[in-house]
Amino acid sequence: MAKTAAERKKAQRARQSKADNRKLELQLDTQEVEMLERNRADRRPDRAPYDMSEYIALLIRQDDARMRNRIKRISTSKCSKCGDAPPVKSCIMSGDSQCWVTTGWKKLILTI
Ligand SMILES: [Zn+2]
């Protein structure tokens, strides 16, 4: 069930109060800022829009879930050169066209 604005703010404050939180500066172009502003509001019609930090943090968490699912799906295969399950971090056959490090990693890139 979706959290209320107050619950979301409370959870955000709890996350931000953790000592290991890091403050990052982003460089976004005009179009990206417009997308951020539009979508953080459009996803919560007639409600307080997502806070910018909250919105970006949620996108990161959403991508992390997608990434874990993708890795789970490809982990049943193996690099045909070293036999390791993807994602293979390094392989002695890197550069060989049959090696996962050479071409298989492209299954993990972000696409629009
Ligand atoms: Zn390999």
PDB file of C-alpha atoms and ligand atoms in Angstrom:
ATOM      1  CA  MET A   1       0.000   0.000   0.000  1.00  0.00           C
ATOM      2  CA  ALA A   2       1.327   3.445  -0.914  1.00  0.00           C
ATOM      3  CA  LYS A   3       2.653   5.576   1.893  1.00  0.00           C
ATOM      4  CA  THR A   4       1.068   8.875   2.760  1.00  0.00           C
ATOM      5  CA  ALA A   5       3.054  12.078   2.249  1.00  0.00           C
ATOM      6  CA  ALA A   6       3.708  12.271   6.010  1.00  0.00           C
ATOM      7  CA  GLU A   7       4.875   8.650   6.126  1.00  0.00           C
ATOM      8  CA  ARG A   8       7.154   9.204   3.126  1.00  0.00           C
ATOM      9  CA  LYS A   9       8.637  12.327   4.689  1.00  0.00           C
ATOM     10  CA  LYS A  10       9.186  10.522   7.977  1.00  0.00           C
ATOM     11  CA  ALA A  11      10.918   7.614   6.191  1.00  0.00           C
ATOM     12  CA  GLN A  12      13.027  10.074   4.201  1.00  0.00           C
ATOM     13  CA  ARG A  13      14.092  11.910   7.358  1.00  0.00           C
ATOM     14  CA  ALA A  14      14.981   8.585   8.975  1.00  0.00           C
ATOM     15  CA  ARG A  15      17.126   7.630   5.958  1.00  0.00           C
ATOM     16  CA  GLN A  16      18.791  11.047   5.869  1.00  0.00           C
ATOM     17  CA  SER A  17      19.602  11.010   9.563  1.00  0.00           C
ATOM     18  CA  LYS A  18      21.789   7.951   9.149  1.00  0.00           C
ATOM     19  CA  ALA A  19      25.427   8.822   9.638  1.00  0.00           C
ATOM     20  CA  ASP A  20      26.488   7.057   6.460  1.00  0.00           C
ATOM     21  CA  ASN A  21      24.326   9.216   4.188  1.00  0.00           C
ATOM     22  CA  ARG A  22      26.243  11.066   1.510  1.00  0.00           C
ATOM     23  CA  LYS A  23      25.319  14.328  -0.069  1.00  0.00           C
ATOM     24  CA  LEU A  24      25.915  14.329  -3.826  1.00  0.00           C
ATOM     25  CA  GLU A  25      25.834  17.174  -6.285  1.00  0.00           C
ATOM     26  CA  LEU A  26      24.221  16.381  -9.636  1.00  0.00           C
ATOM     27  CA  GLN A  27      24.764  18.056 -12.950  1.00  0.00           C
ATOM     28  CA  LEU A  28      21.606  17.858 -15.015  1.00  0.00           C
ATOM     29  CA  ASP A  29      20.793  19.610 -18.276  1.00  0.00           C
ATOM     30  CA  THR A  30      17.655  21.704 -18.708  1.00  0.00           C
ATOM     31  CA  GLN A  31      15.701  18.857 -20.241  1.00  0.00           C
ATOM     32  CA  GLU A  32      16.596  16.487 -17.389  1.00  0.00           C
ATOM     33  CA  VAL A  33      15.570  19.073 -14.793  1.00  0.00           C
ATOM     34  CA  GLU A  34      12.246  19.540 -16.614  1.00  0.00           C
ATOM     35  CA  MET A  35      11.710  15.765 -16.646  1.00  0.00           C
ATOM     36  CA  LEU A  36      12.531  15.544 -12.961  1.00  0.00           C
ATOM     37  CA  GLU A  37      10.164  18.396 -12.074  1.00  0.00           C
ATOM     38  CA  ARG A  38       7.347  17.095 -14.277  1.00  0.00           C
ATOM     39  CA  ASN A  39       7.554  13.439 -13.270  1.00  0.00           C
ATOM     40  CA  ARG A  40       7.998  13.904  -9.548  1.00  0.00           C
ATOM     41  CA  ALA A  41       4.745  15.892  -9.618  1.00  0.00           C
ATOM     42  CA  ASP A  42       2.862  13.837 -12.236  1.00  0.00           C
ATOM     43  CA  ARG A  43       3.432  10.641 -10.288  1.00  0.00           C
ATOM     44  CA  ARG A  44       1.527  12.130  -7.340  1.00  0.00           C
ATOM     45  CA  PRO A  45      -1.400  14.034  -8.865  1.00  0.00           C
ATOM     46  CA  ASP A  46      -3.228  16.304  -6.429  1.00  0.00           C
ATOM     47  CA  ARG A  47      -0.673  15.406  -3.745  1.00  0.00           C
ATOM     48  CA  ALA A  48       2.651  16.814  -2.629  1.00  0.00           C
ATOM     49  CA  PRO A  49       5.181  15.875  -5.324  1.00  0.00           C
ATOM     50  CA  TYR A  50       8.051  13.589  -4.502  1.00  0.00           C
ATOM     51  CA  ASP A  51      10.920  15.509  -2.999  1.00  0.00           C
ATOM     52  CA  MET A  52      13.793  15.663  -5.548  1.00  0.00           C
ATOM     53  CA  SER A  53      16.154  13.630  -3.374  1.00  0.00           C
ATOM     54  CA  GLU A  54      13.405  11.160  -2.575  1.00  0.00           C
ATOM     55  CA  TYR A  55      12.513  10.808  -6.267  1.00  0.00           C
ATOM     56  CA  ILE A  56      16.105  10.177  -7.329  1.00  0.00           C
ATOM     57  CA  ALA A  57      16.669   7.780  -4.412  1.00  0.00           C
ATOM     58  CA  LEU A  58      13.540   5.839  -5.415  1.00  0.00           C
ATOM     59  CA  LEU A  59      14.732   5.644  -9.029  1.00  0.00           C
ATOM     60  CA  ILE A  60      18.051   4.259  -7.790  1.00  0.00           C
ATOM     61  CA  ARG A  61      16.242   1.655  -5.690  1.00  0.00           C
ATOM     62  CA  GLN A  62      13.938   0.817  -8.602  1.00  0.00           C
ATOM     63  CA  ASP A  63      16.947   0.349 -10.890  1.00  0.00           C
ATOM     64  CA  ASP A  64      18.673  -1.783  -8.271  1.00  0.00           C
ATOM     65  CA  ALA A  65      15.652  -4.116  -8.206  1.00  0.00           C
ATOM     66  CA  ARG A  66      15.655  -4.280 -12.032  1.00  0.00           C
ATOM     67  CA  MET A  67      19.385  -4.973 -12.042  1.00  0.00           C
ATOM     68  CA  ARG A  68      19.081  -7.787  -9.484  1.00  0.00           C
ATOM     69  CA  ASN A  69      16.285  -9.367 -11.560  1.00  0.00           C
ATOM     70  CA  ARG A  70      18.332  -9.093 -14.733  1.00  0.00           C
ATOM     71  CA  ILE A  71      21.371 -10.636 -13.024  1.00  0.00           C
ATOM     72  CA  LYS A  72      19.198 -13.418 -11.629  1.00  0.00           C
ATOM     73  CA  ARG A  73      17.920 -14.172 -15.147  1.00  0.00           C
ATOM     74  CA  ILE A  74      21.358 -14.237 -16.777  1.00  0.00           C
ATOM     75  CA  SER A  75      23.050 -16.064 -13.902  1.00  0.00           C
ATOM     76  CA  THR A  76      21.774 -19.392 -15.218  1.00  0.00           C
ATOM     77  CA  SER A  77      24.148 -19.007 -18.169  1.00  0.00           C
ATOM     78  CA  LYS A  78      27.929 -19.231 -17.984  1.00  0.00           C
ATOM     79  CA  CYS A  79      30.842 -17.502 -19.656  1.00  0.00           C
ATOM     80  CA  SER A  80      31.743 -19.992 -22.360  1.00  0.00           C
ATOM     81  CA  LYS A  81      35.447 -19.359 -21.757  1.00  0.00           C
ATOM     82  CA  CYS A  82      35.929 -19.474 -17.972  1.00  0.00           C
ATOM     83  CA  GLY A  83      32.634 -21.049 -16.925  1.00  0.00           C
ATOM     84  CA  ASP A  84      31.834 -18.349 -14.379  1.00  0.00           C
ATOM     85  CA  ALA A  85      28.247 -17.236 -13.924  1.00  0.00           C
ATOM     86  CA  PRO A  86      27.482 -13.679 -15.040  1.00  0.00           C
ATOM     87  CA  PRO A  87      28.041 -10.995 -14.188  1.00  0.00           C
ATOM     88  CA  VAL A  88      31.683 -11.968 -14.676  1.00  0.00           C
ATOM     89  CA  LYS A  89      33.890  -9.245 -13.191  1.00  0.00           C
ATOM     90  CA  SER A  90      37.024 -10.338 -15.025  1.00  0.00           C
ATOM     91  CA  CYS A  91      38.033 -13.250 -17.214  1.00  0.00           C
ATOM     92  CA  ILE A  92      41.406 -14.373 -18.497  1.00  0.00           C
ATOM     93  CA  MET A  93      39.775 -14.549 -21.940  1.00  0.00           C
ATOM     94  CA  SER A  94      38.505 -10.968 -21.878  1.00  0.00           C
ATOM     95  CA  GLY A  95      38.682  -9.682 -25.439  1.00  0.00           C
ATOM     96  CA  ASP A  96      37.705 -13.049 -26.917  1.00  0.00           C
ATOM     97  CA  SER A  97      34.370 -12.743 -28.720  1.00  0.00           C
ATOM     98  CA  GLN A  98      32.986 -15.745 -26.784  1.00  0.00           C
ATOM     99  CA  CYS A  99      33.858 -14.272 -23.384  1.00  0.00           C
ATOM    100  CA  TRP A 100      31.101 -12.730 -21.266  1.00  0.00           C
ATOM    101  CA  VAL A 101      33.343  -9.789 -20.298  1.00  0.00           C
ATOM    102  CA  THR A 102      33.770  -8.917 -23.993  1.00  0.00           C
ATOM    103  CA  THR A 103      30.113  -8.937 -25.063  1.00  0.00           C
ATOM    104  CA  GLY A 104      27.776 -10.372 -22.406  1.00  0.00           C
ATOM    105  CA  TRP A 105      27.967  -7.327 -20.169  1.00  0.00           C
ATOM    106  CA  LYS A 106      25.972  -5.401 -22.773  1.00  0.00           C
ATOM    107  CA  LYS A 107      22.867  -7.141 -21.408  1.00  0.00           C
ATOM    108  CA  LEU A 108      23.279  -4.956 -18.310  1.00  0.00           C
ATOM    109  CA  ILE A 109      23.640  -1.517 -19.880  1.00  0.00           C
ATOM    110  CA  LEU A 110      20.958   1.076 -19.338  1.00  0.00           C
ATOM    111  CA  THR A 111      18.901   1.701 -22.441  1.00  0.00           C
ATOM    112  CA  ILE A 112      16.194   4.226 -23.145  1.00  0.00           C
TER     113      ILE A 112
HETATM  114 ZN    ZN B   1      35.058 -15.789 -18.804  1.00  0.00          ZN
END
